[in-house]
Amino acid sequence: MAAFDIGALLEKMKMLWTSDHASVVSINLFIALICACIVIGHLLEENRWMNESITALLIGLCTGALILLISGGKSSHVFMFSADLFFIYLLPPIIFNAGFQVKKKQFFRNFMTIILFGALGTLISFVIISLGAIGIFRKINIGKLEIGDYLAIGAIFSATDSVCTLQVLNQDETPLLYSLVFGEGVLNDATSVVLFNAVQNFDLSHINTSIALQLLGNFLYLFISSTFLGFVAGLLSAYIIKKLCFGRHSTDREVSIMILMAYLSYMLAELFSLSAILTVFFCGIVMSHYTWYNVTENSRCTTKHTFATLSFIAEIFIFLYVGMDALDIEKWRFVSDSPGISVEVSSILLGLVLVGRAAFVFPLSFLSNLTKKSPHEKTDFKQQVTIWWAGLMRGAVSMALAYNQFTKEGHTQLRGNAIMITSTITVVLFSTVVFGLMTKPLIRLLLPSPGTPKSFINVPLLGNGQDSEADLGAHNFPRPNSLRMFLSTPSYTVHYYWRKFDNAFMRPVFGGRGFVPYVPGSPTEGSEPTMALMES
């Protein structure tokens, strides 16, 4: 008996050692691949066709094919894709850095158009793709899908790949397009996830007007509450750092509290079933406006590069793994007997994506142009085509939502679910590679010599994460002295009044530009915003 127990123990120890050794090998291989992506991406930086997202995706495909051959067709990757891995660990640094680095003046100047595209536009695309899937897929023998599955398809393929989109647009060459596509991409991802969660939380066996209104109400609740939570988390971090002056002892504490508070906001949103993407995005905006100015100079430099580095590595990790996971033999085994149907479903989904995006980009651009007074702020037809095209790419958000809806372990025994998984992979690969490769040439064809309009000089959307408020005086924006002038320049005057409120009430409490953090050896621990900045 004792001999048997000892033998079983030794066998378990051997299995554990083998498992640990395999994990170490896998981690080493993946880190080496990430390094290769960075090096090759650097060498191709000047290429007008390629970007690092596409480079990582192609390297992932090649590596997956090599592993598939070595393993005898058993596996194509070293890690199993998990929606939890994506949403809990990889997506937060990307979205937070987007909010932290955003040029707030540019973002909020186009905020209404961004809301139209990111929220209302996503709803329109969701409806069109869902209705198209219901009308077409029920006529094709792809297996049994419920009404909730069709609505989930609408949410899955309404999510644009904002990461890849931002890499193919240049903020200096096309600042207006970059502003709109960037803002829309973040809100689009958040809206898609909110719609996906709303669909999963309702009994959709019998849809009626009441259910539709409840879905809309739940969407608005999630949208507003998620944004509010992000603002609260950002303000709380600013207040804590301003009052406690961590920098007097260690800059490490300042950096740590910023990172942990940002991640805490994301996890709290997940805990309360809110949109964590929206929460951490607006938390990043608030932190860049208040918290960043309350820390020491060393902490500012550290946080800026730390957030950007974490985001950069997470982006490469996602696309590298998507490429490797695309060749997972388990997903394709269940559709190998009917490859024609899989291709047909993928083509239909691509068509629905094209139509769904066109259905809101052009009409909403027309409505947005009606509210703009300056011709530089309006989008002409060529710019609208570029916006439409740049948002056609689908990426890791779509894949993660598809795994969440149709499988839990990366493969499924149900034919209909397997077809949807493989079709999602096909759409992601095709849209990222083909649409991504053609975006830069399309911009050069439609906008051969894009000039920077005066209204966007010195206000790029992304920079060091902070707005230059002193440059407001250089633009000489008129201040309103009548209702007519207020209506003729609404964006400037609203911004002006917000600055007055911000300087008078918010910054004395939460800090911000003008607050001098504690520096060891300095007689003061900080000061309130200066009057010169308030009057600038």
XYZ file of C-alpha atoms in Angstrom:
536
model
C 0.000 0.000 0.000
C 2.818 2.353 0.991
C 4.712 1.448 -2.170
C 1.615 2.224 -4.216
C 1.203 5.609 -2.509
C 4.844 6.504 -3.083
C 4.569 5.500 -6.734
C 1.440 7.593 -7.207
C 3.148 10.537 -5.520
C 6.181 10.233 -7.772
C 3.918 10.043 -10.813
C 2.113 13.210 -9.770
C 5.410 15.009 -9.168
C 6.597 13.968 -12.612
C 3.408 15.274 -14.188
C 3.729 18.575 -12.335
C 7.373 18.943 -13.381
C 6.484 18.187 -17.003
C 3.641 20.712 -16.893
C 5.861 23.402 -15.358
C 8.600 22.724 -17.889
C 6.123 22.996 -20.768
C 4.836 26.299 -19.362
C 8.360 27.694 -19.135
C 9.054 26.655 -22.727
C 5.798 28.256 -23.889
C 6.504 31.521 -22.062
C 10.025 31.718 -23.478
C 8.727 31.108 -26.998
C 6.018 33.734 -26.700
C 8.367 36.368 -25.276
C 10.808 35.674 -28.104
C 7.994 36.111 -30.626
C 6.991 39.454 -29.061
C 10.611 40.621 -29.329
C 10.649 39.522 -32.981
C 7.446 41.483 -33.627
C 8.977 44.622 -32.126
C 12.197 44.298 -34.156
C 10.439 43.528 -37.449
C 7.845 46.223 -36.796
C 10.662 48.729 -36.297
C 12.294 47.703 -39.569
C 8.964 48.093 -41.387
C 8.078 51.387 -39.690
C 8.610 53.426 -42.822
C 6.561 51.032 -44.949
C 3.322 52.661 -46.061
C 1.479 49.346 -46.185
C 2.440 47.507 -43.002
C 1.926 48.316 -39.329
C 2.844 46.468 -36.137
C -0.624 44.967 -35.702
C -0.551 43.324 -39.123
C 3.091 42.326 -38.615
C 2.247 40.575 -35.315
C -0.774 38.921 -36.899
C 1.258 37.530 -39.807
C 4.054 36.345 -37.509
C 1.406 34.627 -35.388
C 0.003 32.888 -38.461
C 3.432 31.682 -39.566
C 4.320 30.504 -36.058
C 0.978 28.747 -35.701
C 1.492 26.935 -38.995
C 4.984 25.847 -37.899
C 3.739 24.566 -34.519
C 0.886 22.780 -36.299
C 3.376 20.933 -38.496
C 5.701 20.053 -35.601
C 2.843 18.792 -33.424
C 1.452 16.648 -36.216
C -1.724 18.703 -36.562
C -2.626 18.624 -32.857
C -2.065 22.254 -31.852
C -1.089 25.611 -33.345
C -0.422 27.735 -30.270
C 1.354 27.683 -26.929
C -1.412 29.339 -24.914
C -5.149 28.700 -24.891
C -7.114 31.840 -25.754
C -9.365 32.984 -22.940
C -11.896 35.790 -22.978
C -11.040 36.396 -19.317
C -7.345 36.762 -20.172
C -8.252 39.334 -22.813
C -10.776 41.383 -20.845
C -9.114 41.219 -17.411
C -5.417 41.575 -18.251
C -4.778 42.715 -21.829
C -7.545 45.210 -22.631
C -7.326 47.483 -19.517
C -3.837 48.930 -20.199
C -4.727 49.602 -23.846
C -7.957 51.469 -23.113
C -6.560 53.312 -20.079
C -3.527 54.528 -22.020
C -5.847 55.726 -24.796
C -7.723 57.856 -22.274
C -4.569 58.971 -20.475
C -2.804 60.073 -23.671
C -5.832 61.673 -25.322
C -5.699 65.373 -26.112
C -8.819 66.360 -24.229
C -9.396 69.652 -26.022
C -9.505 67.929 -29.403
C -11.540 65.005 -28.105
C -14.253 67.099 -26.453
C -14.371 69.592 -29.310
C -15.674 66.747 -31.495
C -17.451 65.006 -28.632
C -20.986 65.198 -30.062
C -19.880 63.725 -33.391
C -17.916 61.037 -31.557
C -20.996 60.200 -29.463
C -23.089 60.021 -32.646
C -20.641 57.603 -34.283
C -19.607 55.614 -31.214
C -23.004 55.163 -29.531
C -25.823 55.821 -31.998
C -23.799 54.530 -34.945
C -22.984 51.296 -33.133
C -26.680 50.835 -32.317
C -27.564 51.265 -35.999
C -24.869 48.809 -37.057
C -26.020 46.366 -34.365
C -29.617 46.443 -35.619
C -28.663 46.016 -39.285
C -26.221 43.141 -38.663
C -28.646 41.369 -36.303
C -31.596 41.660 -38.689
C -29.427 40.603 -41.622
C -28.173 37.564 -39.702
C -31.716 36.581 -38.739
C -33.001 36.962 -42.291
C -30.127 35.189 -44.060
C -28.694 32.583 -41.692
C -32.083 31.003 -41.026
C -32.184 30.100 -44.719
C -28.769 28.428 -44.538
C -28.156 25.113 -42.848
C -25.618 26.208 -40.244
C -27.166 24.592 -37.187
C -29.540 25.723 -34.498
C -29.113 29.321 -33.319
C -31.399 31.124 -30.876
C -32.589 34.724 -31.171
C -30.039 35.679 -28.507
C -27.284 34.255 -30.711
C -28.342 36.417 -33.644
C -28.411 39.552 -31.485
C -25.017 38.588 -30.077
C -23.720 38.372 -33.661
C -24.855 41.966 -34.153
C -22.914 43.083 -31.071
C -19.847 40.996 -31.969
C -19.459 42.419 -35.471
C -20.323 45.983 -34.477
C -17.058 46.183 -32.523
C -14.317 47.865 -34.559
C -10.625 47.194 -34.032
C -9.591 50.581 -32.647
C -6.025 49.387 -31.962
C -5.279 48.543 -35.580
C -7.227 51.560 -36.839
C -5.126 54.002 -34.843
C -1.927 52.526 -36.255
C -2.922 53.142 -39.860
C -4.056 56.752 -39.341
C -1.661 59.634 -38.725
C -2.717 62.304 -36.249
C -0.471 64.938 -37.830
C -1.607 64.349 -41.426
C -5.323 63.853 -40.739
C -6.108 65.319 -37.289
C -9.879 65.545 -37.795
C -10.173 61.978 -39.092
C -7.881 60.712 -36.348
C -9.979 62.475 -33.721
C -13.246 61.026 -34.977
C -11.979 57.488 -35.606
C -10.106 57.365 -32.299
C -13.032 58.543 -30.183
C -15.532 56.449 -32.100
C -13.350 53.343 -31.774
C -13.161 53.511 -27.981
C -16.865 54.282 -27.505
C -17.731 51.703 -30.173
C -15.930 48.911 -28.304
C -17.581 49.945 -25.054
C -21.018 50.174 -26.665
C -20.624 46.772 -28.305
C -19.692 45.150 -24.994
C -22.597 46.899 -23.239
C -25.000 45.680 -25.945
C -23.556 42.175 -25.703
C -24.029 42.105 -21.926
C -27.529 43.576 -22.220
C -28.528 40.882 -24.713
C -27.258 38.154 -22.382
C -29.192 39.517 -19.391
C -32.658 39.435 -20.989
C -35.086 36.702 -21.969
C -35.264 37.218 -25.719
C -37.528 34.302 -26.583
C -40.400 36.743 -27.133
C -39.218 40.214 -28.133
C -41.770 43.013 -27.858
C -41.802 46.763 -27.361
C -41.387 46.425 -23.604
C -38.294 44.232 -23.942
C -36.810 46.627 -26.519
C -37.360 49.608 -24.182
C -35.815 47.680 -21.305
C -32.790 46.906 -23.475
C -32.441 50.596 -24.348
C -32.873 51.640 -20.729
C -30.304 49.111 -19.565
C -27.893 50.338 -22.224
C -28.269 53.983 -21.120
C -27.881 53.003 -17.465
C -24.678 51.077 -18.143
C -23.307 53.858 -20.340
C -23.918 56.671 -17.819
C -23.010 54.740 -14.654
C -19.802 53.380 -16.191
C -18.699 56.872 -17.203
C -19.547 58.245 -13.747
C -17.539 55.499 -12.016
C -14.517 56.341 -14.156
C -14.742 60.027 -13.219
C -15.089 59.207 -9.516
C -12.096 56.843 -9.539
C -9.939 59.408 -11.332
C -10.922 62.225 -8.964
C -10.353 60.019 -5.915
C -6.813 59.175 -7.058
C -6.104 62.879 -7.631
C -7.392 63.839 -4.171
C -5.433 61.089 -2.387
C -2.140 61.933 -4.091
C -2.641 65.695 -3.634
C -3.398 65.450 0.088
C -0.896 62.759 1.095
C 2.050 63.958 -1.030
C 3.597 60.531 -1.596
C 6.479 62.144 -3.452
C 8.038 63.363 -0.200
C 9.153 59.781 0.502
C 9.032 57.803 -2.717
C 7.942 58.266 -6.293
C 7.246 54.528 -6.386
C 4.189 55.059 -4.212
C 2.806 57.696 -6.565
C 3.245 55.495 -9.608
C 1.830 52.473 -7.803
C -1.302 54.251 -6.575
C -2.032 55.578 -10.079
C -1.685 52.146 -11.675
C -3.669 50.371 -8.970
C -6.466 52.965 -8.860
C -6.843 52.762 -12.627
C -7.022 48.966 -12.530
C -9.348 49.089 -9.517
C -11.801 51.232 -11.490
C -11.807 48.619 -14.251
C -12.349 45.717 -11.853
C -15.071 47.576 -9.933
C -16.911 48.083 -13.205
C -16.615 44.344 -13.855
C -17.795 43.613 -10.313
C -20.919 45.751 -10.735
C -21.534 44.443 -14.293
C -20.879 47.838 -15.886
C -18.855 48.716 -18.991
C -15.274 48.449 -17.750
C -13.972 49.852 -21.051
C -15.838 53.127 -20.611
C -14.909 53.308 -16.933
C -11.160 52.914 -17.379
C -11.144 55.200 -20.454
C -12.699 58.142 -18.608
C -10.610 57.323 -15.536
C -7.566 57.816 -17.768
C -8.899 61.166 -19.001
C -9.497 62.431 -15.446
C -6.116 61.175 -14.223
C -4.326 62.960 -17.046
C -6.185 66.191 -16.206
C -5.767 66.185 -12.416
C -3.713 63.318 -10.940
C -0.774 63.580 -13.335
C -0.050 67.157 -12.242
C -0.116 66.261 -8.537
C 2.875 63.901 -8.709
C 6.558 64.761 -8.888
C 8.391 65.316 -12.158
C 10.061 61.901 -11.956
C 6.687 60.213 -11.466
C 5.217 62.062 -14.437
C 7.925 60.753 -16.738
C 7.647 57.264 -15.271
C 3.864 56.988 -15.510
C 3.742 58.364 -19.029
C 6.176 55.762 -20.374
C 4.928 52.933 -18.149
C 1.338 53.228 -19.363
C 2.447 53.513 -22.996
C 4.777 50.493 -22.680
C 2.153 48.258 -21.050
C -0.336 49.216 -23.752
C 2.191 48.567 -26.518
C 3.089 45.080 -25.243
C -0.572 44.154 -24.717
C -1.429 45.195 -28.288
C 1.341 43.036 -29.761
C 0.407 40.128 -27.492
C -3.219 40.241 -28.676
C -2.491 40.275 -32.406
C 0.268 37.687 -32.114
C -2.032 35.292 -30.327
C -4.976 35.963 -32.641
C -2.757 34.912 -35.551
C -1.671 31.727 -33.804
C -5.150 30.867 -32.573
C -6.626 31.246 -36.052
C -5.073 27.898 -37.050
C -6.350 25.974 -34.016
C -7.339 22.626 -35.496
C -10.107 22.053 -32.935
C -12.155 24.946 -34.305
C -11.923 23.825 -37.919
C -12.508 20.112 -37.349
C -16.274 20.555 -36.933
C -16.683 22.499 -40.182
C -14.256 20.500 -42.317
C -17.133 18.571 -43.894
C -18.757 21.775 -45.185
C -16.077 24.386 -45.951
C -18.337 26.063 -48.492
C -20.869 27.019 -45.834
C -18.127 28.485 -43.633
C -16.879 30.635 -46.525
C -20.448 31.673 -47.342
C -21.165 32.683 -43.742
C -17.903 34.656 -43.555
C -18.732 36.482 -46.805
C -22.226 37.342 -45.555
C -20.826 38.672 -42.292
C -18.296 40.824 -44.156
C -21.097 42.185 -46.332
C -23.213 42.989 -43.275
C -20.248 44.761 -41.666
C -19.776 46.891 -44.802
C -23.461 47.781 -45.032
C -23.901 48.296 -41.286
C -21.035 50.782 -41.088
C -22.081 52.664 -44.213
C -25.631 52.935 -42.826
C -24.483 55.249 -40.045
C -21.238 56.891 -41.192
C -22.700 58.820 -44.131
C -26.081 59.842 -42.606
C -24.564 60.803 -39.249
C -21.746 62.712 -40.964
C -24.397 64.693 -42.823
C -26.183 65.497 -39.541
C -22.898 66.413 -37.873
C -21.971 68.774 -40.718
C -25.236 70.649 -40.251
C -24.136 71.654 -36.736
C -20.648 72.837 -37.763
C -20.047 76.457 -38.676
C -16.438 76.254 -39.823
C -15.784 74.423 -43.116
C -12.544 73.037 -41.622
C -14.563 71.101 -39.037
C -16.899 69.512 -41.587
C -16.160 66.159 -43.187
C -16.413 66.017 -46.963
C -17.349 62.873 -48.913
C -13.754 61.646 -49.302
C -13.167 61.976 -45.568
C -16.412 60.121 -44.886
C -15.262 57.278 -47.133
C -11.981 57.137 -45.203
C -13.835 57.048 -41.860
C -16.084 54.288 -43.178
C -13.138 52.236 -44.441
C -10.886 52.767 -41.407
C -13.550 51.339 -39.096
C -14.151 48.125 -41.041
C -11.420 46.174 -39.280
C -12.522 43.669 -36.659
C -10.135 42.404 -33.986
C -9.655 40.866 -30.579
C -12.827 42.345 -29.051
C -14.932 40.571 -31.665
C -13.061 37.308 -31.087
C -13.383 37.532 -27.308
C -17.127 38.207 -27.526
C -17.545 35.336 -30.009
C -15.744 32.927 -27.660
C -17.898 34.172 -24.799
C -21.127 33.551 -26.720
C -20.389 30.382 -28.685
C -17.776 28.522 -26.617
C -16.031 28.465 -23.304
C -12.849 26.569 -24.151
C -11.909 27.730 -27.650
C -13.846 24.961 -29.435
C -17.344 23.524 -29.399
C -19.188 20.346 -30.229
C -22.129 22.222 -31.794
C -21.912 22.709 -35.539
C -23.637 26.113 -35.593
C -21.383 27.474 -32.862
C -18.280 26.078 -34.560
C -19.241 27.769 -37.832
C -19.704 31.109 -36.054
C -16.309 30.781 -34.327
C -14.438 29.957 -37.535
C -16.351 32.633 -39.465
C -15.404 35.223 -36.835
C -11.743 34.215 -37.177
C -11.993 34.514 -40.977
C -13.600 37.961 -40.797
C -11.002 39.200 -38.285
C -8.064 37.953 -40.368
C -9.437 39.204 -43.678
C -10.510 42.618 -42.392
C -7.311 43.242 -40.427
C -4.910 42.189 -43.178
C -6.751 43.282 -46.330
C -8.544 46.399 -45.050
C -5.569 47.301 -42.839
C -3.070 47.046 -45.699
C -5.239 49.151 -47.987
C -6.078 51.940 -45.513
C -2.891 53.991 -45.866
C -2.863 53.815 -49.702
C -6.562 54.734 -49.697
C -5.874 57.801 -47.571
C -3.078 58.871 -49.923
C -5.399 58.352 -52.885
C -8.384 60.238 -51.461
C -6.391 62.812 -49.474
C -3.100 63.154 -51.391
C -1.879 66.277 -49.602
C -3.829 66.630 -46.382
C -3.128 69.948 -44.787
C -3.549 70.670 -41.116
C -6.459 73.093 -40.717
C -5.950 76.116 -38.536
C -8.454 74.936 -35.991
C -6.285 71.917 -35.268
C -2.827 73.469 -35.154
C -0.951 72.493 -31.983
C -3.815 70.343 -30.751
C -3.025 66.790 -31.883
C -5.261 64.168 -30.357
C -2.509 62.156 -28.715
C 0.634 63.547 -27.238
C 2.079 63.414 -23.758
C -1.369 63.028 -22.282
C -1.848 66.670 -21.404
C -3.485 69.664 -23.022
C -1.681 72.912 -23.504
C -4.085 75.451 -22.101
C -1.769 78.371 -22.608
C -2.226 78.047 -26.350
C -5.882 78.978 -26.012
C -4.884 82.598 -26.025
C -3.110 82.134 -29.343
C -6.365 81.196 -31.028
C -8.185 84.304 -29.745
C -11.512 82.564 -29.501
C -14.279 85.156 -29.169
C -16.027 85.344 -25.828
C -19.778 85.624 -25.949
C -21.417 88.962 -25.320
C -24.813 88.025 -26.677
C -27.029 85.010 -27.172
C -26.424 85.161 -30.912
C -22.645 84.948 -30.465
C -23.054 82.100 -27.976
C -25.081 80.103 -30.481
C -22.612 80.823 -33.280
C -19.591 79.534 -31.302
C -20.988 76.935 -28.918
C -17.929 74.671 -28.667
C -15.536 77.474 -27.731
C -17.821 79.154 -25.186
C -18.773 75.919 -23.460
C -15.069 75.116 -23.144
C -14.447 78.622 -21.798
C -17.088 78.283 -19.082
C -15.848 74.809 -18.184
C -12.351 76.247 -17.687
C -13.732 78.912 -15.378
C -15.566 76.265 -13.317
C -12.565 73.967 -13.379
C -10.175 76.648 -12.157
C -12.561 77.991 -9.517
C -13.845 74.757 -7.959
C -12.245 71.549 -9.259
C -8.535 72.294 -9.280
C -8.350 73.797 -5.769
C -9.715 70.460 -4.486
C -8.247 67.899 -6.878
C -5.144 69.676 -8.154
C -4.166 69.768 -11.795
C -2.208 72.097 -14.043
C -0.650 74.798 -11.891
C -0.419 72.646 -8.758
C 3.174 72.280 -7.580
C 3.740 68.846 -5.978
C 5.897 68.397 -2.907
C 9.592 68.163 -3.689
C 12.001 67.032 -0.950
C 13.903 70.040 0.334
C 11.225 72.494 -0.812
C 9.629 74.716 1.874
C 6.144 74.107 0.455
C 4.231 70.927 -0.109
C 2.238 72.217 -3.011
C 0.279 75.232 -4.123
C -3.063 75.868 -5.731
C -3.463 76.724 -9.428
C -2.019 80.129 -10.224
C -4.192 83.073 -11.177
C -2.136 83.590 -14.318
C -3.261 80.223 -15.630
C -6.834 80.956 -14.610
C -6.843 84.068 -16.730
C -4.937 82.556 -19.704
